[in-house]
mmCIF file of C-alpha atoms in Angstrom:
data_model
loop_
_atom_site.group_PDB
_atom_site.id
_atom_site.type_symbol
_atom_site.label_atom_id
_atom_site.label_comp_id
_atom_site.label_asym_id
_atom_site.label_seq_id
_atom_site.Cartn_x
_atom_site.Cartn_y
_atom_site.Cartn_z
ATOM 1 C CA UNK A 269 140.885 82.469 131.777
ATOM 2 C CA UNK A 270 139.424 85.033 128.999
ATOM 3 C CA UNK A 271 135.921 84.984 127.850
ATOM 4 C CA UNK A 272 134.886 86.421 124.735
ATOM 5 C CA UNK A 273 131.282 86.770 124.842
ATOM 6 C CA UNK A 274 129.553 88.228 121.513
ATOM 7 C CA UNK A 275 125.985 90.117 121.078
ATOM 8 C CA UNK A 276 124.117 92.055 118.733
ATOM 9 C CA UNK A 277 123.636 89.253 115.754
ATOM 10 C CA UNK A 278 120.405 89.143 114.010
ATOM 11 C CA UNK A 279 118.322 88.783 111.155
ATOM 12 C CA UNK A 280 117.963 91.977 109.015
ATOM 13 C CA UNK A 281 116.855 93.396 105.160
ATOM 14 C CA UNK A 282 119.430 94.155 103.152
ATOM 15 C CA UNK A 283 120.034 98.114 103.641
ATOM 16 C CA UNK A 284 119.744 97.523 107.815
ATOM 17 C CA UNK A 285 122.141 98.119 110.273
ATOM 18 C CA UNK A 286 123.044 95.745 112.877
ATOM 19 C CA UNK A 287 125.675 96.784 116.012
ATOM 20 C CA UNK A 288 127.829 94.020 117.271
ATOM 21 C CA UNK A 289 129.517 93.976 120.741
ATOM 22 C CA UNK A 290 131.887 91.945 122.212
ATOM 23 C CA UNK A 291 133.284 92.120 125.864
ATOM 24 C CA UNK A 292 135.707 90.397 127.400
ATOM 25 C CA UNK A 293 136.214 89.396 130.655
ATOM 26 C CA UNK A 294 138.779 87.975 133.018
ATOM 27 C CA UNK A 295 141.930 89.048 134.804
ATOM 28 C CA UNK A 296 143.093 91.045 131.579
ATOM 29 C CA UNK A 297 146.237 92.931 131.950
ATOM 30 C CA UNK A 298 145.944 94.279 128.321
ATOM 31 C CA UNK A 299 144.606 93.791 124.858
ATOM 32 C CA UNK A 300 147.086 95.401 122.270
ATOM 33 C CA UNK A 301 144.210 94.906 119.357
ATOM 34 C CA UNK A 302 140.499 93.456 119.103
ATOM 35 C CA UNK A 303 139.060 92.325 115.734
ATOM 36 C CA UNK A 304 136.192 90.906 114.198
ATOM 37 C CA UNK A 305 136.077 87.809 111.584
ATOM 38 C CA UNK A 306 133.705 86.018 109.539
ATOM 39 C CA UNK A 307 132.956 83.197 108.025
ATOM 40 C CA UNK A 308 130.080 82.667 105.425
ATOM 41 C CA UNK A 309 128.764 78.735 104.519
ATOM 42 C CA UNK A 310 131.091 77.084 102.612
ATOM 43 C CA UNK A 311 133.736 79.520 102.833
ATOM 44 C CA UNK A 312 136.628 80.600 104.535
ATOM 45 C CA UNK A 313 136.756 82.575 107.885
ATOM 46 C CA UNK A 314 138.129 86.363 106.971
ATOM 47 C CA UNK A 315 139.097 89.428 108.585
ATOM 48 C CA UNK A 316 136.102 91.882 108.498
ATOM 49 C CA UNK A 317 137.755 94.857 111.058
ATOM 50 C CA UNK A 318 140.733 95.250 113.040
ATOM 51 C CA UNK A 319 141.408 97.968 115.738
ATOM 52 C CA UNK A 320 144.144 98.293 118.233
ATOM 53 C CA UNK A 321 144.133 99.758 121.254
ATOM 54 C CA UNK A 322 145.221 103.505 119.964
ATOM 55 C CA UNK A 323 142.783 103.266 117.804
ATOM 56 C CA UNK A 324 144.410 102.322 114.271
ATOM 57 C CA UNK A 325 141.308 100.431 112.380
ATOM 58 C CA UNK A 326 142.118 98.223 109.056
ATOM 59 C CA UNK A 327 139.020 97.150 107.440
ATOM 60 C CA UNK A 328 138.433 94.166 104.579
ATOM 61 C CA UNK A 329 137.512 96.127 101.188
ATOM 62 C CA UNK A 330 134.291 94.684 101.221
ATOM 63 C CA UNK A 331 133.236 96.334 104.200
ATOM 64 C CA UNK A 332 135.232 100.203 103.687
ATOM 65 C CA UNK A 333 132.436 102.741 103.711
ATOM 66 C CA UNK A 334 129.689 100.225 105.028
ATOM 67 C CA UNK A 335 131.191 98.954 108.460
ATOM 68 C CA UNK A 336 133.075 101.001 111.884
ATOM 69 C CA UNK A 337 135.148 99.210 114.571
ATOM 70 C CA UNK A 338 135.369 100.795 117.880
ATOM 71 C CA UNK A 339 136.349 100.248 120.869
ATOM 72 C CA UNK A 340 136.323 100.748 124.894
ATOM 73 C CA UNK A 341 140.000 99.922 126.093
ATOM 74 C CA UNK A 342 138.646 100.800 129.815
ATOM 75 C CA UNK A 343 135.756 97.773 129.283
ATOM 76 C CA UNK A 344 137.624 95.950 127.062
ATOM 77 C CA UNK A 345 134.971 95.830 124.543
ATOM 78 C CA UNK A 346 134.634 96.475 120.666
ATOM 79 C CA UNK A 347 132.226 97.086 118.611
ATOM 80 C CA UNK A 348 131.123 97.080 114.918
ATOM 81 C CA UNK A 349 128.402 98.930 113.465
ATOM 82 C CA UNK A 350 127.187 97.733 110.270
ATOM 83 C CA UNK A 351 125.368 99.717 107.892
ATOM 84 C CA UNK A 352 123.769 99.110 104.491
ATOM 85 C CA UNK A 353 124.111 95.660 104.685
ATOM 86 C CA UNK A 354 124.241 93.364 102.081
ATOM 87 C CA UNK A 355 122.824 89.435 101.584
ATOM 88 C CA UNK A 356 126.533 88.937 100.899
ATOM 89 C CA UNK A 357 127.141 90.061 104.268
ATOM 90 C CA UNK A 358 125.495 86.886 106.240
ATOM 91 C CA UNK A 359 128.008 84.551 108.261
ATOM 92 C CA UNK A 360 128.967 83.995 111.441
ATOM 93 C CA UNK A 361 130.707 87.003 113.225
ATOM 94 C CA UNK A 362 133.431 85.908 115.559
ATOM 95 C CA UNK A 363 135.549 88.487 118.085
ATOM 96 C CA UNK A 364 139.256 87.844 118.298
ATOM 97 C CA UNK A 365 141.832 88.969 120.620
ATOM 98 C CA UNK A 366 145.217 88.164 119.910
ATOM 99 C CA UNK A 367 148.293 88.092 121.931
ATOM 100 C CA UNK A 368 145.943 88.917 125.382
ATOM 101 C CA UNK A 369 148.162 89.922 128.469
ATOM 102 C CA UNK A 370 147.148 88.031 131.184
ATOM 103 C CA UNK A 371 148.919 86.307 134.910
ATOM 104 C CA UNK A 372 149.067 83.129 131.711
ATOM 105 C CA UNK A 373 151.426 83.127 128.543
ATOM 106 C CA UNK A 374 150.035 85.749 126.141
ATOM 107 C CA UNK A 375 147.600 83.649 123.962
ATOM 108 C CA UNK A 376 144.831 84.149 121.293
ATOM 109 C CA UNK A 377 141.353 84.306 122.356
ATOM 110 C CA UNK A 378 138.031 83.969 120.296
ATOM 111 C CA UNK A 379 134.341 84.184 120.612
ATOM 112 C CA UNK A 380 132.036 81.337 120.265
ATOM 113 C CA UNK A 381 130.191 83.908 117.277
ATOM 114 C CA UNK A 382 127.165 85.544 116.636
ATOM 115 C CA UNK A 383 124.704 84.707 113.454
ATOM 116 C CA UNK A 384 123.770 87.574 110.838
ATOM 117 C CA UNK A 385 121.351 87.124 108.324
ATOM 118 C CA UNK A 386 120.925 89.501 105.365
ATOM 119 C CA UNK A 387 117.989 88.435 103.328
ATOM 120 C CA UNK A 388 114.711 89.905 102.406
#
C-alpha cells in the first residue's frame, strides 16, 4: 500500500510564497512521474505541475514563471514552490503518482490534499 501524505498548505497574502511537499511511502519499486493538481470551489480539478523522474517538468500556463516542481527520486518526494501568489491561486492542492511500481499491479495514487488560501 502507497501513502501520499501532503504538507506545506496555508493561508498567505497575495505576493507570498508557500512550499508544498509531498512524500510517499510504502514498498515503492519506482515512480516514473509525480505531479501536483488542484481544484478551486466550484471548479474542476487541473494539472498545476508535472515532473518525471529525469526531471522533465510541464507546468499549467497559469502557473509558468510563478511556480517550480522538484523532486527527490531517492525519498520519493516532490515539491512545489510557489511564488507571487495570486487570490486566483486558492484550492485544494492534491499530489498524484501515476502508474506507481510496486509488489501490486501498477496503479494511480493520490493525496488526501492540502488547503491554500490567497487572500488579503
Amino acid at each position: 500500500q502507497v501513502q501520499l501524505v501532503e504538507s506545506g498548505g496555508g493561508s498567505v497574502q497575495p505576493g507570498g510564497s508557500l512550499r508544498l511537499s509531498c512524500a510517499a511511502s510504502g514498498t515503492i519499486f519506482g515512480i516514473p512521474a509525480m505531479g501536483w493538481y488542484r481544484q478551486a470551489p466550484g471548479k474542476e480539478r487541473e494539472l498545476v505541475a508535472h515532473i518525471t523522474s529525469s526531471g522533465i517538468t510541464n507546468y499549467a500556463d497559469s502557473v509558468k514563471g510563478r511556480f517550480t516542481i522538484s523532486r527527490d527520486n531517492a525519498k520519493n518526494t516532490v515539491y512545489l514552490q510557489m511564488n507571487s501568489l495570486k487570490p486566483e491561486d486558492t484550492a485544494v492542492y492534491y499530489c498524484h503518482a501515476p502508474r506507481v511500481r510496486t509488489i501490486s499491479p501498477v496503479k494511480d495514487y493520490w493525496g488526501k490534499g492540502t488547503l491554500v488560501t490567497v487572500s488579503s
